[in-house]
Coordinates of C-alpha atoms in Angstrom, one line a residue:
X4 CA 4.7 76.9 -26.0
X5 CA 5.0 73.2 -26.0
X6 CA 5.6 71.0 -22.8
X7 CA 5.1 67.6 -22.0
X8 CA 4.0 66.2 -19.3
X9 CA 3.2 62.7 -17.4
X10 CA 0.1 61.7 -16.2
X11 CA 0.4 58.7 -13.2
X12 CA -1.7 55.7 -13.1
X13 CA -4.6 55.3 -11.2
X14 CA -4.2 54.8 -7.5
X15 CA -4.9 50.9 -6.8
X16 CA -8.5 49.8 -6.1
X17 CA -9.9 49.6 -2.8
X18 CA -14.2 48.4 -2.6
X19 CA -15.3 52.3 -2.5
X20 CA -13.4 53.0 -5.6
X21 CA -14.8 49.5 -7.3
X22 CA -18.3 50.2 -6.6
X23 CA -17.5 54.1 -7.7
X24 CA -16.4 52.3 -10.9
X25 CA -19.1 49.8 -11.5
X26 CA -21.8 52.0 -11.2
X27 CA -20.8 54.1 -13.2
X28 CA -19.8 52.0 -16.1
X29 CA -21.7 49.0 -15.6
X30 CA -24.3 50.7 -13.9
X31 CA -25.1 48.7 -11.2
X32 CA -25.7 49.7 -7.3
X33 CA -22.5 48.8 -5.0
X34 CA -24.7 46.0 -2.8
X35 CA -24.4 44.4 -5.8
X36 CA -20.8 45.2 -6.8
X37 CA -19.8 44.1 -3.2
X38 CA -22.0 40.4 -4.1
X39 CA -19.5 40.3 -7.1
X40 CA -16.5 41.3 -5.6
X41 CA -17.4 38.8 -2.6
X42 CA -18.5 36.1 -5.4
X43 CA -14.7 36.7 -7.0
X44 CA -13.3 36.4 -3.8
X45 CA -15.1 33.1 -2.4
X46 CA -13.7 31.7 -6.4
X47 CA -10.0 32.9 -5.5
X48 CA -9.5 35.7 -8.3
X49 CA -9.2 38.2 -6.3
X50 CA -7.9 38.9 -2.9
X51 CA -10.4 40.5 0.4
X52 CA -13.0 42.9 -1.1
X53 CA -13.9 45.4 2.0
X54 CA -11.0 47.3 2.0
X55 CA -10.8 51.1 2.4
X56 CA -6.9 50.7 1.7
X57 CA -5.3 51.6 -2.0
X58 CA -1.7 50.4 -1.6
X59 CA -0.3 47.0 -1.0
X60 CA 1.4 45.3 2.3
X61 CA 5.1 44.3 2.0
X62 CA 4.6 41.2 2.4
X63 CA 2.7 40.8 -0.9
X64 CA 4.8 43.1 -3.1
X65 CA 7.4 40.4 -2.5
X66 CA 5.1 37.6 -4.3
X67 CA 3.9 40.0 -6.4
X68 CA 5.2 37.9 -9.3
X69 CA 3.3 35.3 -8.7
X70 CA 0.0 37.1 -9.8
X71 CA 1.3 38.8 -12.7
X72 CA 2.7 35.5 -13.6
X73 CA -1.1 33.9 -13.2
X74 CA -2.8 36.5 -15.2
X75 CA -1.1 35.0 -18.1
X76 CA -3.6 32.6 -18.4
X77 CA -6.5 35.4 -18.9
X78 CA -6.7 35.6 -22.6
X79 CA -7.6 39.0 -22.6
X80 CA -4.6 40.4 -20.5
X81 CA -1.9 37.8 -21.4
X82 CA -0.2 40.0 -23.9
X83 CA -0.2 42.7 -20.5
X84 CA 0.9 40.1 -18.1
X85 CA 3.5 38.8 -20.2
X86 CA 4.5 43.0 -20.3
X87 CA 4.7 43.7 -17.3
X88 CA 7.0 40.3 -16.6
X89 CA 9.3 41.0 -19.0
X90 CA 9.8 44.8 -17.9
X91 CA 10.6 43.4 -14.6
X92 CA 9.4 46.8 -13.3
X93 CA 7.5 44.6 -9.8
X94 CA 11.2 43.8 -8.3
X95 CA 10.6 46.9 -7.5
X96 CA 7.4 47.6 -6.1
X97 CA 8.0 47.3 -2.9
X98 CA 10.4 50.9 -3.3
X99 CA 7.2 52.6 -4.8
X100 CA 4.1 54.9 -3.4
X101 CA 2.1 51.5 -4.6
X102 CA 3.1 49.9 -1.2
X103 CA 2.9 51.2 2.6
X104 CA 2.7 49.1 5.4
X105 CA 1.6 52.1 7.6
X106 CA -1.8 52.8 4.7
X107 CA -2.9 49.5 5.9
X108 CA -5.5 49.4 8.6
X109 CA -6.6 45.4 8.4
X110 CA -6.3 44.6 4.5
X111 CA -4.2 45.6 1.4
X112 CA -6.2 47.0 -2.2
X113 CA -7.9 44.7 -4.2
X114 CA -5.7 43.1 -6.9
X115 CA -6.2 39.7 -8.3
X116 CA -4.9 36.3 -6.8
X117 CA -3.4 34.8 -10.3
X118 CA -6.0 32.4 -10.4
X119 CA -8.2 32.8 -14.0
X120 CA -10.8 29.9 -13.3
X121 CA -14.1 31.9 -14.3
X122 CA -15.5 29.3 -16.3
X123 CA -18.6 29.5 -14.1
X124 CA -19.0 33.0 -13.8
X125 CA -21.4 35.5 -15.1
X126 CA -20.5 37.8 -18.1
X127 CA -21.1 40.8 -15.8
X128 CA -19.1 39.4 -13.4
X129 CA -16.1 38.7 -15.7
X130 CA -16.1 42.4 -16.6
X131 CA -16.2 43.5 -13.1
X132 CA -13.1 41.0 -12.7
X133 CA -11.2 42.3 -16.0
X134 CA -11.5 46.1 -14.4
X135 CA -9.8 44.8 -11.3
X136 CA -6.5 43.2 -13.4
X137 CA -6.7 46.4 -15.5
X138 CA -6.0 48.4 -12.9
X139 CA -3.8 46.1 -10.7
X140 CA -1.0 45.7 -14.2
X141 CA -1.5 49.3 -15.2
X142 CA 0.9 50.0 -12.5
X143 CA 3.3 47.8 -13.9
X144 CA 3.8 50.1 -17.2
X145 CA 5.3 53.3 -17.7
X146 CA 3.3 57.2 -17.2
X147 CA 0.8 58.2 -20.3
X148 CA 3.3 61.2 -21.5
X149 CA 0.9 64.2 -23.1
X150 CA 2.7 67.0 -25.0
X151 CA 0.9 70.3 -24.1
X152 CA 0.2 73.2 -26.5
X153 CA -0.4 76.4 -25.2
X154 CA -1.4 79.2 -27.4
X155 CA -1.5 83.1 -26.9
X156 CA -3.9 85.1 -29.5
X157 CA -2.8 88.4 -29.5
X158 CA -6.0 90.6 -31.7
X159 CA -4.9 93.6 -32.9
X160 CA -6.9 95.6 -30.2
X161 CA -4.4 94.5 -28.0
X162 CA -6.4 91.6 -26.4
X163 CA -4.9 89.0 -25.4
X164 CA -6.9 85.2 -25.7
X165 CA -5.9 81.8 -24.5
X166 CA -6.5 78.4 -25.0
X167 CA -4.5 74.9 -24.5
X168 CA -5.0 71.1 -25.6
X169 CA -2.6 68.1 -24.6
X170 CA -2.1 65.6 -27.4
X171 CA -1.2 61.7 -26.3
X172 CA 2.4 61.1 -26.9
X173 CA 3.0 57.9 -25.3
X174 CA 0.6 55.7 -24.1
X175 CA 1.8 53.8 -21.3
X176 CA -0.6 52.2 -18.8
X177 CA -3.6 53.5 -21.0
X178 CA -2.3 50.8 -23.0
X179 CA -4.0 48.5 -20.5
X180 CA -7.2 50.1 -19.4
X181 CA -7.9 51.6 -22.4
X182 CA -8.8 55.1 -21.7
X183 CA -7.5 58.6 -23.5
X184 CA -9.4 61.2 -22.7
X185 CA -7.1 63.9 -24.8
X186 CA -9.0 65.0 -28.4
X187 CA -7.6 65.2 -31.6
X188 CA -5.4 68.4 -32.1
X189 CA -6.4 71.5 -34.1
X190 CA -3.1 73.4 -32.6
X191 CA -0.6 71.2 -34.0
X192 CA 1.8 72.4 -36.7
X193 CA 1.3 76.7 -35.5
X194 CA 4.4 78.4 -35.2
X195 CA 5.6 80.8 -33.5
X196 CA 4.1 85.3 -34.5
X197 CA 1.8 82.7 -36.7
X198 CA -1.3 84.8 -38.4
X199 CA -4.2 83.5 -38.0
X200 CA -7.9 84.0 -39.3
X201 CA -10.4 83.8 -36.1
X202 CA -13.7 84.5 -34.8
X203 CA -13.8 85.9 -31.4
X204 CA -17.9 86.3 -29.8
X205 CA -19.4 86.7 -26.9
X206 CA -20.9 83.2 -25.4
X207 CA -23.9 83.9 -23.1
X208 CA -24.6 81.0 -20.1
X209 CA -25.6 80.2 -16.8
X210 CA -23.8 78.6 -14.2
X211 CA -24.8 75.1 -13.8
X212 CA -25.8 73.6 -10.3
X213 CA -23.4 70.5 -9.1
X214 CA -24.0 67.1 -10.9
X215 CA -26.6 64.6 -8.4
X216 CA -24.8 61.5 -7.3
X217 CA -24.9 58.3 -8.1
X218 CA -24.8 55.1 -6.1
X219 CA -21.4 55.3 -6.6
X220 CA -20.1 58.5 -6.3
X221 CA -21.8 59.0 -3.1
X222 CA -20.0 56.1 -1.3
X223 CA -16.9 57.8 -1.9
X224 CA -18.1 60.8 -0.9
X225 CA -19.0 59.4 2.3
X226 CA -15.1 57.3 2.7
X227 CA -14.0 61.3 1.9
X228 CA -16.7 62.7 3.9
X229 CA -13.9 64.7 6.0
X230 CA -12.6 66.8 3.3
X231 CA -15.6 68.8 4.2
X232 CA -14.5 69.7 7.2
X233 CA -12.5 73.0 8.0
X234 CA -10.6 71.9 11.4
X235 CA -7.1 70.5 10.4
X236 CA -6.8 68.2 13.3
X237 CA -10.4 66.9 13.1
X238 CA -10.0 66.4 9.2
X239 CA -7.3 64.3 10.0
X240 CA -8.9 62.0 12.5
X241 CA -11.6 61.1 10.1
X242 CA -9.0 60.8 7.1
X243 CA -9.4 56.7 6.0
X244 CA -12.4 56.4 7.9
X245 CA -15.3 58.5 6.8
X246 CA -18.6 57.9 7.3
X247 CA -19.4 54.4 7.5
X248 CA -17.1 51.4 6.2
X249 CA -16.2 49.5 3.7
X250 CA -18.5 46.7 4.9
X251 CA -21.3 48.8 5.7
X252 CA -21.8 52.0 3.5
X253 CA -23.6 50.1 0.4
X254 CA -26.1 49.0 3.2
X255 CA -26.5 52.1 4.4
X256 CA -27.6 53.1 0.8
X257 CA -29.7 50.3 0.6
X258 CA -31.6 50.9 4.0
X259 CA -32.2 54.2 3.0
X260 CA -33.8 53.7 -0.4
X261 CA -35.7 50.7 0.9
X262 CA -37.4 52.6 3.6
X263 CA -38.1 55.4 1.1
X264 CA -35.7 58.3 2.2
X265 CA -33.8 58.4 -1.4
X266 CA -34.9 57.2 -5.1
X267 CA -32.4 55.0 -7.2
X268 CA -32.8 55.2 -10.8
X269 CA -32.2 51.2 -11.7
X270 CA -31.0 52.7 -15.2
X271 CA -28.2 55.2 -14.2
X272 CA -28.1 54.5 -10.9
X273 CA -28.3 58.1 -10.3
X274 CA -30.1 59.2 -6.8
X275 CA -32.7 62.1 -6.4
X276 CA -34.2 62.4 -2.2
X277 CA -37.8 61.2 -1.9
X278 CA -40.2 63.6 -0.2
X279 CA -40.5 62.2 3.1
X280 CA -36.7 62.1 2.8
X281 CA -36.6 66.0 2.5
X282 CA -38.7 66.0 4.8
X283 CA -36.6 64.0 7.9
X284 CA -33.5 66.3 6.3
X285 CA -35.8 69.4 7.1
X286 CA -36.3 68.0 10.8
X287 CA -32.8 67.2 11.3
X288 CA -31.1 70.4 10.2
X289 CA -33.6 72.8 12.4
X290 CA -33.6 70.7 15.7
X291 CA -29.9 68.5 15.6
X292 CA -28.2 70.5 12.6
X293 CA -24.4 69.0 13.9
X294 CA -25.8 65.4 12.6
X295 CA -25.9 66.4 9.3
X296 CA -21.8 67.8 9.5
X297 CA -18.8 65.1 8.9
X298 CA -17.6 67.3 11.8
X299 CA -19.7 65.5 14.7
X300 CA -18.5 61.8 13.2
X301 CA -14.5 63.0 13.5
X302 CA -15.1 64.3 16.9
X303 CA -16.4 61.1 17.9
X304 CA -13.7 59.4 16.0
X305 CA -10.8 61.7 18.1
X306 CA -12.8 60.9 21.4
X307 CA -12.3 57.3 20.6
X308 CA -8.5 57.5 19.8
X309 CA -8.1 59.9 23.3
X310 CA -9.6 56.2 25.0
X311 CA -7.2 54.3 22.8
X312 CA -4.3 56.4 23.9
X313 CA -5.1 56.4 27.8
X314 CA -5.9 60.2 26.9
X315 CA -9.5 60.0 28.5
X316 CA -11.8 57.5 30.1
X317 CA -13.9 55.3 28.8
X318 CA -16.9 57.2 31.3
X319 CA -15.4 60.6 30.5
X320 CA -16.4 59.9 26.7
X321 CA -19.3 59.2 26.9
X322 CA -20.7 61.4 29.6
X323 CA -19.0 64.2 27.0
X324 CA -21.6 62.2 24.3
X325 CA -24.7 62.5 27.0
X326 CA -24.3 66.5 26.4
X327 CA -22.3 67.0 23.1
X328 CA -20.2 66.0 21.1
X329 CA -16.5 65.3 22.2
X330 CA -14.3 68.6 20.4

């Protein structure tokens, strides 16, 4: 069976996403990423970095053509910026999912301003700047189109075996970011009811434990901590805030390392707990278990929202905190 599937572009980039990408690609810490993007911001190359938003505002959408046009002066992406301008897709961006004022609290997603003077930047700063530009320009290009090939093998014993592969047919936005995870297919050319020679065997193995967090993926986990909460109301309460903020998560990680509770491999950015950290975890787990759950943070956020909406008083909320977390 053959079918086509479109792979949409990545979400717009907020600080957590950028920190995760830089940890994976450049093996640098979230605090170093923030330092670099802050430098880019101060040089007026990108917009405000400390943001959780992944969308743009309506006001910015109206002027987005200027941002794209300016990037024609940055040689590595000049061709893609020109292509985005010629396509004209930026003119209708306000009507797409990339623009939503309701999903913005203080600042919209990190995007390039259109200024491209990189003469004073280090090589790493230019790489990070390039990464931000690629994400930005990709939304003005079409989706990547894949052909999915599915094969059902019927053995003479009437056993059925299934396999599938996807083949890139149209690059779309992948032309900009230069990423394609598909592999050359060995299934192309097969026809329905074809007879093929195949070898079957049982492969024994063991399930693997989850991969350790690195300094970037832990930032995303902190941002999306609410996904671990079963209670729908509390999960909705913490959505968009998580543990910490875009401005504090990197510092939390930095402090845990400084006081010796975690170890971060400087070359790989992989995080492992220090024995002292494991002791603290055990103590908290045995005596104040709720502190290990994002449910507590969500319940606090709910209480603060109730104060803001006039549903409870500040005194009642603080009284609840003295005895238990508000629910």
